[in-house]
Amino acid sequence: MEIIIQPTPQAATDVAARIIARLLREKPDAVLGLATGSTPLLLYRTLIAMDLDWSRVTTFNLDEYIGLPREHPQSYHSFMWENLFQHVNIAKDRVHIPDGNAKDIPRSCNEYEERIREAGGIDLQVLGIGTDGHIGFNEPTSSLASRTRIKTLTRQTCKDNARFFGSEQAVPKHVITMGIGTIMEARQNLLLAFGTNKARAVAEAVEGPITSINPASILQMHPVVKVCLDEPAASNLQRADYFRWVYENKPEWQTL
Ligand code: GLP
């Protein structure tokens, strides 16, 4: 895991955006895994401003609420079109988001996995992290080998996401999410986290034991993971000084 600590969310986002921009320039038909939530908003704004060519890019989103109409302002379909896709030259048929209104959810989950495979796998997966360490909507105790499937949200996640829905009761309790096994197959993972409310989850994921209680901790087993943090999100890390030292002393050819 490479831990990149920057003074502000924008500075941490700029590093992440440069990594993605470099990938899209080197591989114009790259397959990107994308995330929702407040954390990647800055990233999407930054990528839009970079004016990259998305015409051959394929995307797969991590998750979606079950039962929310696609047009609902809080569906992840709406989120992605509003905050990224409508602003770039992506081809509509290359965008994939789990279908929270599918008649046969298990079947549509299997088909989603199949489509990822057909696309050649995910080159780079963008991740946020929940205050409980969830990635995608893989809540604590999710199988570390899980695939795309239905999950029930924890009370904590419903509380955390109530701000988008007006009340905790309005947050759908069921979701479709890529599994942890699915995320671990991405060739590269790029996790962003900002703010003190993420500090504990980040420290457990980076420096704690690998455990399904903090699903993000499995990323310690992935060979290519970059974690872009602002100072508050890094504030519980025991080895923050070492991580800063590593970043400041990167060999020229490795600079991001
Ligand atoms: C949501 C999403 C996750 C996201 C996380 C953190 O529930 N399903 O993909 O990483 O919670 O959200 P935020 O970035 O708003 O803190």
Short mmCIF file of C-alpha atoms and ligand atoms in Angstrom, two decimals:
data_model
loop_
_atom_site.label_atom_id
_atom_site.label_comp_id
_atom_site.label_asym_id
_atom_site.label_seq_id
_atom_site.Cartn_x
_atom_site.Cartn_y
_atom_site.Cartn_z
CA MET A 1 0.00 0.00 0.00
CA GLU A 2 1.27 3.41 -0.87
CA ILE A 3 -0.05 6.06 1.50
CA ILE A 4 -0.03 9.60 0.12
CA ILE A 5 -0.77 12.31 2.67
CA GLN A 6 -1.54 15.78 1.37
CA PRO A 7 -2.51 18.99 3.16
CA THR A 8 -5.98 19.32 1.61
CA PRO A 9 -8.63 17.19 -0.12
CA GLN A 10 -7.89 19.02 -3.38
CA ALA A 11 -4.15 18.27 -3.16
CA ALA A 12 -4.86 14.58 -2.45
CA THR A 13 -7.38 14.55 -5.29
CA ASP A 14 -4.86 16.09 -7.68
CA VAL A 15 -2.51 13.14 -7.10
CA ALA A 16 -5.35 10.68 -7.77
CA ALA A 17 -6.45 12.59 -10.88
CA ARG A 18 -2.89 12.51 -12.26
CA ILE A 19 -2.78 8.72 -11.79
CA ILE A 20 -6.05 8.31 -13.70
CA ALA A 21 -5.06 10.81 -16.41
CA ARG A 22 -1.80 8.97 -16.97
CA LEU A 23 -3.67 5.67 -17.31
CA LEU A 24 -6.14 7.12 -19.83
CA ARG A 25 -3.29 8.58 -21.89
CA GLU A 26 -1.32 5.32 -21.86
CA LYS A 27 -4.37 3.12 -22.38
CA PRO A 28 -7.21 5.05 -24.06
CA ASP A 29 -9.52 2.01 -23.84
CA ALA A 30 -8.93 1.53 -20.11
CA VAL A 31 -11.60 0.00 -17.88
CA LEU A 32 -12.27 2.15 -14.82
CA GLY A 33 -14.11 1.13 -11.68
CA LEU A 34 -15.87 4.14 -10.22
CA ALA A 35 -17.28 5.10 -6.83
CA THR A 36 -19.94 7.44 -5.50
CA GLY A 37 -20.37 9.36 -2.24
CA SER A 38 -19.08 12.81 -1.39
CA THR A 39 -15.40 11.84 -1.52
CA PRO A 40 -14.95 11.34 -5.31
CA LEU A 41 -16.89 14.51 -6.19
CA LEU A 42 -13.72 16.58 -6.24
CA LEU A 43 -11.98 13.90 -8.28
CA TYR A 44 -14.69 13.96 -10.93
CA ARG A 45 -14.62 17.76 -11.06
CA THR A 46 -10.84 17.68 -11.43
CA LEU A 47 -10.94 15.03 -14.17
CA ILE A 48 -13.59 16.98 -16.09
CA ALA A 49 -11.36 20.07 -16.00
CA MET A 50 -8.46 18.01 -17.42
CA ASP A 51 -10.39 17.53 -20.64
CA LEU A 52 -9.34 13.90 -21.16
CA ASP A 53 -10.54 11.63 -23.96
CA TRP A 54 -13.16 9.24 -22.55
CA SER A 55 -14.46 8.02 -25.93
CA ARG A 56 -12.98 4.52 -25.60
CA VAL A 57 -13.11 4.23 -21.81
CA THR A 58 -15.37 1.64 -20.18
CA THR A 59 -16.65 2.12 -16.63
CA PHE A 60 -18.14 -0.11 -13.96
CA ASN A 61 -19.61 1.43 -10.84
CA LEU A 62 -19.23 -0.24 -7.50
CA ASP A 63 -22.78 -0.17 -6.26
CA GLU A 64 -26.38 1.00 -6.41
CA TYR A 65 -29.40 1.21 -4.10
CA ILE A 66 -32.14 -1.37 -4.66
CA GLY A 67 -35.60 -0.08 -5.48
CA LEU A 68 -34.75 3.57 -6.16
CA PRO A 69 -35.90 4.62 -9.61
CA ARG A 70 -32.93 5.40 -11.87
CA GLU A 71 -34.11 9.00 -12.15
CA HIS A 72 -34.24 9.47 -8.37
CA PRO A 73 -31.76 12.24 -7.53
CA GLN A 74 -29.96 9.99 -5.01
CA SER A 75 -29.63 6.94 -7.25
CA TYR A 76 -26.04 6.27 -8.19
CA HIS A 77 -27.13 6.40 -11.83
CA SER A 78 -28.20 10.01 -11.34
CA PHE A 79 -25.08 10.75 -9.31
CA MET A 80 -22.72 9.48 -11.99
CA TRP A 81 -24.44 11.17 -14.92
CA GLU A 82 -24.79 14.45 -13.07
CA ASN A 83 -21.29 14.57 -11.64
CA LEU A 84 -19.18 12.96 -14.34
CA PHE A 85 -20.60 11.27 -17.41
CA GLN A 86 -22.62 14.15 -18.86
CA HIS A 87 -19.50 16.33 -18.74
CA VAL A 88 -17.15 14.01 -20.66
CA ASN A 89 -17.25 12.31 -24.06
CA ILE A 90 -17.98 8.82 -22.74
CA ALA A 91 -20.05 6.42 -24.87
CA LYS A 92 -23.31 5.58 -23.10
CA ASP A 93 -23.01 1.87 -23.86
CA ARG A 94 -19.64 1.72 -22.14
CA VAL A 95 -21.11 2.87 -18.81
CA HIS A 96 -22.11 0.11 -16.39
CA ILE A 97 -23.90 0.63 -13.09
CA PRO A 98 -25.61 -2.19 -11.16
CA ASP A 99 -29.36 -2.29 -11.86
CA GLY A 100 -31.16 -1.73 -8.56
CA ASN A 101 -34.48 -2.37 -10.25
CA ALA A 102 -33.67 -5.69 -11.90
CA LYS A 103 -36.45 -8.30 -11.60
CA ASP A 104 -33.94 -11.02 -10.84
CA ILE A 105 -31.25 -9.42 -8.66
CA PRO A 106 -28.96 -12.47 -8.22
CA ARG A 107 -28.98 -13.03 -11.97
CA SER A 108 -28.23 -9.39 -12.76
CA CYS A 109 -25.34 -9.53 -10.25
CA ASN A 110 -23.87 -12.55 -12.05
CA GLU A 111 -24.29 -10.77 -15.38
CA TYR A 112 -22.48 -7.73 -13.98
CA GLU A 113 -19.51 -9.93 -13.07
CA GLU A 114 -19.67 -11.46 -16.53
CA ARG A 115 -19.58 -8.03 -18.18
CA ILE A 116 -16.51 -7.04 -16.15
CA ARG A 117 -14.79 -10.21 -17.33
CA GLU A 118 -15.81 -9.60 -20.96
CA ALA A 119 -14.38 -6.08 -20.75
CA GLY A 120 -11.03 -7.62 -19.78
CA GLY A 121 -11.22 -6.78 -16.06
CA ILE A 122 -10.88 -3.45 -14.28
CA ASP A 123 -7.60 -1.58 -14.78
CA LEU A 124 -8.10 0.89 -11.97
CA GLN A 125 -10.77 0.93 -9.28
CA VAL A 126 -11.58 4.18 -7.46
CA LEU A 127 -12.67 3.63 -3.86
CA GLY A 128 -13.97 5.72 -0.99
CA ILE A 129 -14.25 4.27 2.51
CA GLY A 130 -17.17 4.24 4.95
CA THR A 131 -16.71 5.30 8.57
CA ASP A 132 -16.89 1.56 9.40
CA GLY A 133 -14.29 0.63 6.80
CA HIS A 134 -16.72 -0.47 4.08
CA ILE A 135 -15.65 -0.32 0.45
CA GLY A 136 -18.38 -0.25 -2.16
CA PHE A 137 -21.24 -1.29 0.10
CA ASN A 138 -19.34 -4.24 1.56
CA GLU A 139 -20.24 -3.75 5.18
CA PRO A 140 -18.19 -5.19 8.07
CA THR A 141 -18.24 -9.03 8.12
CA SER A 142 -18.67 -9.18 4.34
CA SER A 143 -16.89 -12.20 2.93
CA LEU A 144 -13.45 -11.15 1.81
CA ALA A 145 -14.01 -13.38 -1.25
CA SER A 146 -17.47 -11.98 -2.07
CA ARG A 147 -18.70 -11.18 -5.58
CA THR A 148 -21.35 -8.72 -6.80
CA ARG A 149 -24.49 -9.35 -4.74
CA ILE A 150 -27.24 -7.89 -2.59
CA LYS A 151 -26.28 -6.47 0.80
CA THR A 152 -28.21 -4.97 3.70
CA LEU A 153 -26.78 -1.70 4.99
CA THR A 154 -25.82 -1.24 8.62
CA ARG A 155 -27.68 1.29 10.75
CA GLN A 156 -24.46 3.35 10.80
CA THR A 157 -24.30 3.57 7.00
CA CYS A 158 -27.99 4.51 6.85
CA LYS A 159 -27.22 7.26 9.39
CA ASP A 160 -24.14 8.38 7.44
CA ASN A 161 -26.10 8.58 4.18
CA ALA A 162 -29.23 10.15 5.71
CA ARG A 163 -27.80 13.56 4.78
CA PHE A 164 -28.46 12.77 1.11
CA PHE A 165 -32.04 11.56 1.69
CA GLY A 166 -33.31 13.98 4.33
CA SER A 167 -33.83 11.25 6.95
CA GLU A 168 -32.40 7.91 8.00
CA GLN A 169 -35.75 6.20 7.26
CA ALA A 170 -35.62 7.32 3.63
CA VAL A 171 -32.29 5.57 2.96
CA PRO A 172 -32.90 2.27 1.12
CA LYS A 173 -31.69 -0.61 3.28
CA HIS A 174 -30.74 -2.89 0.42
CA VAL A 175 -28.08 -2.39 -2.19
CA ILE A 176 -26.17 -4.18 -4.91
CA THR A 177 -22.42 -3.98 -4.55
CA MET A 178 -19.39 -5.41 -6.27
CA GLY A 179 -17.88 -7.91 -3.87
CA ILE A 180 -14.57 -7.63 -2.10
CA GLY A 181 -13.28 -10.45 -4.31
CA THR A 182 -14.36 -8.40 -7.34
CA ILE A 183 -12.55 -5.29 -6.08
CA MET A 184 -9.43 -7.33 -5.33
CA GLU A 185 -9.26 -8.40 -8.98
CA ALA A 186 -8.87 -4.82 -10.23
CA ARG A 187 -5.30 -4.36 -11.43
CA GLN A 188 -4.94 -1.23 -9.33
CA ASN A 189 -6.95 0.27 -6.47
CA LEU A 190 -7.03 3.96 -5.65
CA LEU A 191 -8.66 4.82 -2.34
CA LEU A 192 -9.45 8.38 -1.32
CA ALA A 193 -10.46 9.55 2.15
CA PHE A 194 -10.85 12.99 3.65
CA GLY A 195 -11.71 14.32 7.10
CA THR A 196 -11.35 13.20 10.70
CA ASN A 197 -14.48 11.06 10.55
CA LYS A 198 -12.53 8.66 8.30
CA ALA A 199 -9.34 8.65 10.40
CA ARG A 200 -10.16 5.56 12.46
CA ALA A 201 -11.35 3.47 9.49
CA VAL A 202 -8.26 4.48 7.49
CA ALA A 203 -5.83 3.64 10.30
CA GLU A 204 -7.45 0.24 10.83
CA ALA A 205 -7.43 -0.48 7.11
CA VAL A 206 -3.78 0.50 6.63
CA GLU A 207 -2.14 -0.50 9.91
CA GLY A 208 -4.59 -2.90 11.55
CA PRO A 209 -5.01 -6.63 11.08
CA ILE A 210 -6.67 -7.91 7.92
CA THR A 211 -10.22 -8.55 9.01
CA SER A 212 -13.71 -8.51 7.55
CA ILE A 213 -14.63 -6.18 10.44
CA ASN A 214 -12.80 -3.51 8.43
CA PRO A 215 -13.36 -4.65 4.82
CA ALA A 216 -10.86 -2.11 3.42
CA SER A 217 -8.08 -3.87 5.36
CA ILE A 218 -8.07 -6.62 2.69
CA LEU A 219 -6.37 -4.09 0.41
CA GLN A 220 -3.17 -4.91 2.31
CA MET A 221 -3.22 -8.12 0.26
CA HIS A 222 -3.45 -6.26 -3.07
CA PRO A 223 -0.18 -5.58 -4.89
CA VAL A 224 -1.03 -2.12 -6.28
CA VAL A 225 -2.97 0.18 -3.95
CA LYS A 226 -2.60 3.92 -3.56
CA VAL A 227 -4.35 5.67 -0.69
CA CYS A 228 -4.74 9.43 -1.11
CA LEU A 229 -5.52 11.18 2.18
CA ASP A 230 -5.82 14.68 3.52
CA GLU A 231 -4.13 15.39 6.87
CA PRO A 232 -7.25 14.87 9.03
CA ALA A 233 -7.97 11.45 7.45
CA ALA A 234 -4.33 10.50 8.13
CA SER A 235 -4.39 11.73 11.73
CA ASN A 236 -4.68 8.28 13.37
CA LEU A 237 -1.87 6.67 11.39
CA GLN A 238 1.05 5.57 13.60
CA ARG A 239 3.43 5.65 10.66
CA ALA A 240 2.32 8.90 9.04
CA ASP A 241 5.86 10.29 9.19
CA TYR A 242 7.22 7.28 7.35
CA PHE A 243 4.54 7.56 4.67
CA ARG A 244 5.39 11.27 4.16
CA TRP A 245 9.09 10.40 4.01
CA VAL A 246 8.48 7.73 1.36
CA TYR A 247 6.45 10.13 -0.79
CA GLU A 248 9.00 12.94 -0.48
CA ASN A 249 11.85 10.63 -1.43
CA LYS A 250 10.35 8.78 -4.35
CA PRO A 251 12.81 7.99 -7.11
CA GLU A 252 12.34 10.36 -10.06
CA TRP A 253 10.82 7.65 -12.28
CA GLN A 254 8.19 6.88 -9.67
CA THR A 255 6.83 10.39 -9.12
CA LEU A 256 3.09 10.77 -9.40
C1 GLP B 1 -21.13 5.08 0.47
C2 GLP B 1 -20.66 4.40 -0.83
C3 GLP B 1 -19.19 4.10 -0.78
C4 GLP B 1 -18.47 5.32 -0.25
C5 GLP B 1 -18.81 5.51 1.21
C6 GLP B 1 -18.28 6.81 1.78
O1 GLP B 1 -22.02 4.39 1.23
N1 GLP B 1 -21.37 3.22 -1.17
O2 GLP B 1 -18.73 3.74 -2.08
O3 GLP B 1 -17.09 5.16 -0.35
O4 GLP B 1 -20.17 5.34 1.46
O5 GLP B 1 -19.06 7.90 1.39
P1 GLP B 1 -18.55 9.40 1.47
O6 GLP B 1 -17.51 9.56 0.44
O7 GLP B 1 -19.78 10.21 1.18
O8 GLP B 1 -18.04 9.60 2.85
#
